[in-house]
Amino acid sequence: MAGTVAASGRPEPVHSPAEIAAAWRRERPGTPTGSIEIVTPIWWLGQLFADDRGRALREAGIDAATLDLLSVIRRSGRPYTLTTRELARRTLVTAGAISQRVARAEREGLVRRAPGTTGRRTVVVSLTGEGHALIERSVDTVLGREALLVGGLSADERASLIALLDKLMADVRRRTVHEG
C-alpha cells in the first residue's frame, strides 16, 4: 500500500502509530510497544516542525545557527551583549562552534566582537543595528509561524501539553544523561 506525498515532498506515513504498535504486537508478541504511540508522533511532529521552520528561516533570510546566536544575544536584554563563554553556555554548543558562529556573523555585519573587561581572554559579542533588525524580523516570522501551527490547540490543551512535555523531557534527560 503506497502512501500519499505531503506538500514537503516527503511520503506521508501509511500507518498511524496505533496501527504500527498493533502490527508489532501481532508480529512479535511481547515486543515492548508502549512507547510507539508517544515517540512516533513526536518524531513525525519534529520533522514537520523542522521542515516548516526551514522554510520560515529561508523566507526570513537567516539560517538556524545564526538565528540561535542572535536570539540568545537579543533575549539577554540591553545592551544586547554577552561574552562568548555565556553564549556557549546558553546555546549548549561548544566554545569552538560559538567562535565559528560569531566569526561568520561578524563578517556578515550582524555582531561585533570586543575584548572584555574581566580578563585577557574574555570576548564580548554585541548585536549591530543590522543584526538587531534581522533578529526582530526573523523571530516574528519563525515564532509567528510556529504559533499558527499549534493554534489548533486550546489554551488549556497547550498548558497541559507543555506540562506533560516538561515532565517527559526531565525524565528522559535523567534516564539518558551518562556521566563519564
PDB file of C-alpha atoms in Angstrom:
ATOM      1  CA  MET A   1       0.000   0.000   0.000  1.00  0.00           C
ATOM      2  CA  ALA A   2       1.590   3.299  -1.064  1.00  0.00           C
ATOM      3  CA  GLY A   3       1.312   6.500   0.951  1.00  0.00           C
ATOM      4  CA  THR A   4       0.457   9.897  -0.397  1.00  0.00           C
ATOM      5  CA  VAL A   5       3.074  12.604  -0.820  1.00  0.00           C
ATOM      6  CA  ALA A   6       2.939  15.603   1.520  1.00  0.00           C
ATOM      7  CA  ALA A   7       3.476  19.213   0.438  1.00  0.00           C
ATOM      8  CA  SER A   8       7.076  18.845   1.699  1.00  0.00           C
ATOM      9  CA  GLY A   9       7.655  16.183  -0.963  1.00  0.00           C
ATOM     10  CA  ARG A  10       8.068  13.505   1.714  1.00  0.00           C
ATOM     11  CA  PRO A  11       5.847  10.462   1.736  1.00  0.00           C
ATOM     12  CA  GLU A  12       3.153  10.672   4.377  1.00  0.00           C
ATOM     13  CA  PRO A  13       3.077   7.842   6.911  1.00  0.00           C
ATOM     14  CA  VAL A  14       0.979   4.941   5.709  1.00  0.00           C
ATOM     15  CA  HIS A  15       0.005   3.802   9.196  1.00  0.00           C
ATOM     16  CA  SER A  16      -0.971   5.587  12.352  1.00  0.00           C
ATOM     17  CA  PRO A  17       1.180   4.993  15.435  1.00  0.00           C
ATOM     18  CA  ALA A  18      -1.638   2.850  16.860  1.00  0.00           C
ATOM     19  CA  GLU A  19      -1.599   0.696  13.701  1.00  0.00           C
ATOM     20  CA  ILE A  20       2.186   0.388  13.867  1.00  0.00           C
ATOM     21  CA  ALA A  21       2.038  -0.705  17.524  1.00  0.00           C
ATOM     22  CA  ALA A  22      -0.729  -3.203  16.765  1.00  0.00           C
ATOM     23  CA  ALA A  23       1.281  -4.663  13.866  1.00  0.00           C
ATOM     24  CA  TRP A  24       4.321  -5.151  16.089  1.00  0.00           C
ATOM     25  CA  ARG A  25       2.172  -6.801  18.785  1.00  0.00           C
ATOM     26  CA  ARG A  26       0.685  -9.086  16.138  1.00  0.00           C
ATOM     27  CA  GLU A  27       4.023  -9.956  14.527  1.00  0.00           C
ATOM     28  CA  ARG A  28       6.157 -10.079  17.660  1.00  0.00           C
ATOM     29  CA  PRO A  29       4.046 -10.683  20.764  1.00  0.00           C
ATOM     30  CA  GLY A  30       5.909  -9.478  23.815  1.00  0.00           C
ATOM     31  CA  THR A  31       7.772  -6.713  21.978  1.00  0.00           C
ATOM     32  CA  PRO A  32       7.582  -3.537  24.079  1.00  0.00           C
ATOM     33  CA  THR A  33       5.276  -1.276  22.045  1.00  0.00           C
ATOM     34  CA  GLY A  34       4.062   1.100  24.764  1.00  0.00           C
ATOM     35  CA  SER A  35       6.223   3.974  23.515  1.00  0.00           C
ATOM     36  CA  ILE A  36       5.242   3.853  19.840  1.00  0.00           C
ATOM     37  CA  GLU A  37       2.094   5.968  20.192  1.00  0.00           C
ATOM     38  CA  ILE A  38       4.105   8.648  22.030  1.00  0.00           C
ATOM     39  CA  VAL A  39       7.536   8.623  20.402  1.00  0.00           C
ATOM     40  CA  THR A  40       6.425   8.167  16.781  1.00  0.00           C
ATOM     41  CA  PRO A  41       4.156  11.254  16.750  1.00  0.00           C
ATOM     42  CA  ILE A  42       6.906  13.254  18.471  1.00  0.00           C
ATOM     43  CA  TRP A  43       9.368  12.234  15.723  1.00  0.00           C
ATOM     44  CA  TRP A  44       6.845  12.982  12.992  1.00  0.00           C
ATOM     45  CA  LEU A  45       5.925  16.337  14.537  1.00  0.00           C
ATOM     46  CA  GLY A  46       9.606  17.163  14.992  1.00  0.00           C
ATOM     47  CA  GLN A  47      10.204  16.598  11.299  1.00  0.00           C
ATOM     48  CA  LEU A  48       7.143  18.618  10.283  1.00  0.00           C
ATOM     49  CA  PHE A  49       8.175  21.494  12.581  1.00  0.00           C
ATOM     50  CA  ALA A  50      11.790  21.329  11.341  1.00  0.00           C
ATOM     51  CA  ASP A  51      10.713  21.391   7.690  1.00  0.00           C
ATOM     52  CA  ASP A  52       8.368  24.303   8.306  1.00  0.00           C
ATOM     53  CA  ARG A  53      10.985  26.191  10.340  1.00  0.00           C
ATOM     54  CA  GLY A  54      13.452  25.713   7.500  1.00  0.00           C
ATOM     55  CA  ARG A  55      11.002  27.339   5.096  1.00  0.00           C
ATOM     56  CA  ALA A  56      10.359  30.200   7.543  1.00  0.00           C
ATOM     57  CA  LEU A  57      14.101  30.736   8.024  1.00  0.00           C
ATOM     58  CA  ARG A  58      14.707  30.840   4.273  1.00  0.00           C
ATOM     59  CA  GLU A  59      11.854  33.345   3.964  1.00  0.00           C
ATOM     60  CA  ALA A  60      13.426  35.475   6.702  1.00  0.00           C
ATOM     61  CA  GLY A  61      16.895  35.226   5.130  1.00  0.00           C
ATOM     62  CA  ILE A  62      18.640  33.587   8.097  1.00  0.00           C
ATOM     63  CA  ASP A  63      19.991  30.128   8.949  1.00  0.00           C
ATOM     64  CA  ALA A  64      19.281  28.205  12.152  1.00  0.00           C
ATOM     65  CA  ALA A  65      22.739  28.721  13.715  1.00  0.00           C
ATOM     66  CA  THR A  66      22.629  32.484  13.137  1.00  0.00           C
ATOM     67  CA  LEU A  67      19.057  32.656  14.451  1.00  0.00           C
ATOM     68  CA  ASP A  68      20.192  30.821  17.591  1.00  0.00           C
ATOM     69  CA  LEU A  69      23.170  33.145  18.121  1.00  0.00           C
ATOM     70  CA  LEU A  70      21.287  36.391  17.514  1.00  0.00           C
ATOM     71  CA  SER A  71      18.281  35.213  19.549  1.00  0.00           C
ATOM     72  CA  VAL A  72      20.392  34.477  22.617  1.00  0.00           C
ATOM     73  CA  ILE A  73      22.016  37.897  22.441  1.00  0.00           C
ATOM     74  CA  ARG A  74      18.675  39.654  21.802  1.00  0.00           C
ATOM     75  CA  ARG A  75      16.939  37.851  24.702  1.00  0.00           C
ATOM     76  CA  SER A  76      19.726  38.921  27.066  1.00  0.00           C
ATOM     77  CA  GLY A  77      18.299  42.471  27.076  1.00  0.00           C
ATOM     78  CA  ARG A  78      20.012  45.784  26.638  1.00  0.00           C
ATOM     79  CA  PRO A  79      22.786  46.380  25.742  1.00  0.00           C
ATOM     80  CA  TYR A  80      22.449  43.094  23.778  1.00  0.00           C
ATOM     81  CA  THR A  81      25.948  41.962  24.695  1.00  0.00           C
ATOM     82  CA  LEU A  82      27.206  38.628  26.036  1.00  0.00           C
ATOM     83  CA  THR A  83      30.595  37.001  26.480  1.00  0.00           C
ATOM     84  CA  THR A  84      31.480  34.101  24.216  1.00  0.00           C
ATOM     85  CA  ARG A  85      31.545  31.878  27.309  1.00  0.00           C
ATOM     86  CA  GLU A  86      27.966  32.897  28.182  1.00  0.00           C
ATOM     87  CA  LEU A  87      26.888  32.376  24.570  1.00  0.00           C
ATOM     88  CA  ALA A  88      28.284  28.834  24.637  1.00  0.00           C
ATOM     89  CA  ARG A  89      26.511  28.111  27.924  1.00  0.00           C
ATOM     90  CA  ARG A  90      23.153  29.458  26.737  1.00  0.00           C
ATOM     91  CA  THR A  91      23.220  27.787  23.323  1.00  0.00           C
ATOM     92  CA  LEU A  92      24.525  24.433  24.529  1.00  0.00           C
ATOM     93  CA  VAL A  93      27.156  24.302  21.787  1.00  0.00           C
ATOM     94  CA  THR A  94      30.921  24.148  22.161  1.00  0.00           C
ATOM     95  CA  ALA A  95      33.146  27.180  22.504  1.00  0.00           C
ATOM     96  CA  GLY A  96      34.611  26.324  19.086  1.00  0.00           C
ATOM     97  CA  ALA A  97      31.173  26.295  17.475  1.00  0.00           C
ATOM     98  CA  ILE A  98      30.338  29.646  19.095  1.00  0.00           C
ATOM     99  CA  SER A  99      33.611  31.083  17.848  1.00  0.00           C
ATOM    100  CA  GLN A 100      32.763  29.999  14.298  1.00  0.00           C
ATOM    101  CA  ARG A 101      29.202  31.328  14.527  1.00  0.00           C
ATOM    102  CA  VAL A 102      30.386  34.661  15.907  1.00  0.00           C
ATOM    103  CA  ALA A 103      33.114  34.999  13.264  1.00  0.00           C
ATOM    104  CA  ARG A 104      30.623  34.352  10.461  1.00  0.00           C
ATOM    105  CA  ALA A 105      28.014  36.724  11.944  1.00  0.00           C
ATOM    106  CA  GLU A 106      30.719  39.365  12.357  1.00  0.00           C
ATOM    107  CA  ARG A 107      31.755  39.012   8.691  1.00  0.00           C
ATOM    108  CA  GLU A 108      28.077  39.481   7.791  1.00  0.00           C
ATOM    109  CA  GLY A 109      27.890  42.656   9.897  1.00  0.00           C
ATOM    110  CA  LEU A 110      25.398  41.183  12.383  1.00  0.00           C
ATOM    111  CA  VAL A 111      27.567  41.292  15.520  1.00  0.00           C
ATOM    112  CA  ARG A 112      30.767  42.907  16.687  1.00  0.00           C
ATOM    113  CA  ARG A 113      33.400  41.437  18.970  1.00  0.00           C
ATOM    114  CA  ALA A 114      35.411  43.371  21.519  1.00  0.00           C
ATOM    115  CA  PRO A 115      37.791  42.497  24.350  1.00  0.00           C
ATOM    116  CA  GLY A 116      36.038  42.040  27.659  1.00  0.00           C
ATOM    117  CA  THR A 117      36.902  43.912  30.820  1.00  0.00           C
ATOM    118  CA  THR A 118      37.070  40.913  33.180  1.00  0.00           C
ATOM    119  CA  GLY A 119      40.143  39.157  31.813  1.00  0.00           C
ATOM    120  CA  ARG A 120      42.622  38.901  28.976  1.00  0.00           C
ATOM    121  CA  ARG A 121      40.776  36.116  27.194  1.00  0.00           C
ATOM    122  CA  THR A 122      37.239  37.442  27.666  1.00  0.00           C
ATOM    123  CA  VAL A 123      35.488  38.430  24.453  1.00  0.00           C
ATOM    124  CA  VAL A 124      32.130  40.206  24.375  1.00  0.00           C
ATOM    125  CA  VAL A 125      29.769  39.971  21.435  1.00  0.00           C
ATOM    126  CA  SER A 126      27.186  42.668  20.690  1.00  0.00           C
ATOM    127  CA  LEU A 127      24.398  42.959  18.159  1.00  0.00           C
ATOM    128  CA  THR A 128      24.916  45.549  15.443  1.00  0.00           C
ATOM    129  CA  GLY A 129      21.997  47.576  14.126  1.00  0.00           C
ATOM    130  CA  GLU A 130      21.786  45.214  11.168  1.00  0.00           C
ATOM    131  CA  GLY A 131      21.858  42.158  13.445  1.00  0.00           C
ATOM    132  CA  HIS A 132      19.157  43.646  15.657  1.00  0.00           C
ATOM    133  CA  ALA A 133      16.921  44.355  12.644  1.00  0.00           C
ATOM    134  CA  LEU A 134      17.446  40.832  11.265  1.00  0.00           C
ATOM    135  CA  ILE A 135      16.575  39.106  14.534  1.00  0.00           C
ATOM    136  CA  GLU A 136      13.495  41.296  15.017  1.00  0.00           C
ATOM    137  CA  ARG A 137      12.195  40.300  11.559  1.00  0.00           C
ATOM    138  CA  SER A 138      13.243  36.678  11.876  1.00  0.00           C
ATOM    139  CA  VAL A 139      11.806  35.981  15.308  1.00  0.00           C
ATOM    140  CA  ASP A 140       8.433  37.344  14.220  1.00  0.00           C
ATOM    141  CA  THR A 141       8.475  35.186  11.099  1.00  0.00           C
ATOM    142  CA  VAL A 142       9.550  31.969  12.847  1.00  0.00           C
ATOM    143  CA  LEU A 143       7.580  32.272  16.084  1.00  0.00           C
ATOM    144  CA  GLY A 144       4.522  33.624  14.279  1.00  0.00           C
ATOM    145  CA  ARG A 145       4.543  30.604  12.005  1.00  0.00           C
ATOM    146  CA  GLU A 146       5.008  28.192  14.923  1.00  0.00           C
ATOM    147  CA  ALA A 147       2.158  29.878  16.827  1.00  0.00           C
ATOM    148  CA  LEU A 148      -0.028  29.250  13.801  1.00  0.00           C
ATOM    149  CA  LEU A 149       0.983  25.573  13.746  1.00  0.00           C
ATOM    150  CA  VAL A 150      -0.055  24.995  17.373  1.00  0.00           C
ATOM    151  CA  GLY A 151      -3.142  27.182  17.013  1.00  0.00           C
ATOM    152  CA  GLY A 152      -5.394  24.140  16.756  1.00  0.00           C
ATOM    153  CA  LEU A 153      -4.944  23.548  20.483  1.00  0.00           C
ATOM    154  CA  SER A 154      -6.927  25.492  23.055  1.00  0.00           C
ATOM    155  CA  ALA A 155      -5.096  27.446  25.754  1.00  0.00           C
ATOM    156  CA  ASP A 156      -5.893  24.668  28.261  1.00  0.00           C
ATOM    157  CA  GLU A 157      -4.655  21.974  25.867  1.00  0.00           C
ATOM    158  CA  ARG A 158      -1.425  23.906  25.261  1.00  0.00           C
ATOM    159  CA  ALA A 159      -0.899  24.306  29.023  1.00  0.00           C
ATOM    160  CA  SER A 160      -1.473  20.574  29.568  1.00  0.00           C
ATOM    161  CA  LEU A 161       0.846  19.651  26.699  1.00  0.00           C
ATOM    162  CA  ILE A 162       3.565  21.998  27.992  1.00  0.00           C
ATOM    163  CA  ALA A 163       3.378  20.409  31.435  1.00  0.00           C
ATOM    164  CA  LEU A 164       3.477  16.878  30.028  1.00  0.00           C
ATOM    165  CA  LEU A 165       6.364  17.662  27.671  1.00  0.00           C
ATOM    166  CA  ASP A 166       8.317  19.291  30.532  1.00  0.00           C
ATOM    167  CA  LYS A 167       7.766  16.202  32.664  1.00  0.00           C
ATOM    168  CA  LEU A 168       8.741  13.841  29.837  1.00  0.00           C
ATOM    169  CA  MET A 169      11.824  15.928  28.935  1.00  0.00           C
ATOM    170  CA  ALA A 170      13.076  15.954  32.518  1.00  0.00           C
ATOM    171  CA  ASP A 171      12.576  12.208  32.867  1.00  0.00           C
ATOM    172  CA  VAL A 172      14.176  11.379  29.506  1.00  0.00           C
ATOM    173  CA  ARG A 173      17.166  13.605  30.328  1.00  0.00           C
ATOM    174  CA  ARG A 174      17.545  11.886  33.688  1.00  0.00           C
ATOM    175  CA  ARG A 175      17.441   8.464  32.044  1.00  0.00           C
ATOM    176  CA  THR A 176      19.729   9.272  29.102  1.00  0.00           C
ATOM    177  CA  VAL A 177      22.447  11.517  30.541  1.00  0.00           C
ATOM    178  CA  HIS A 178      25.505   9.414  31.166  1.00  0.00           C
ATOM    179  CA  GLU A 179      28.327  10.754  33.248  1.00  0.00           C
ATOM    180  CA  GLY A 180      31.765   9.705  32.210  1.00  0.00           C
TER     181      GLY A 180
END
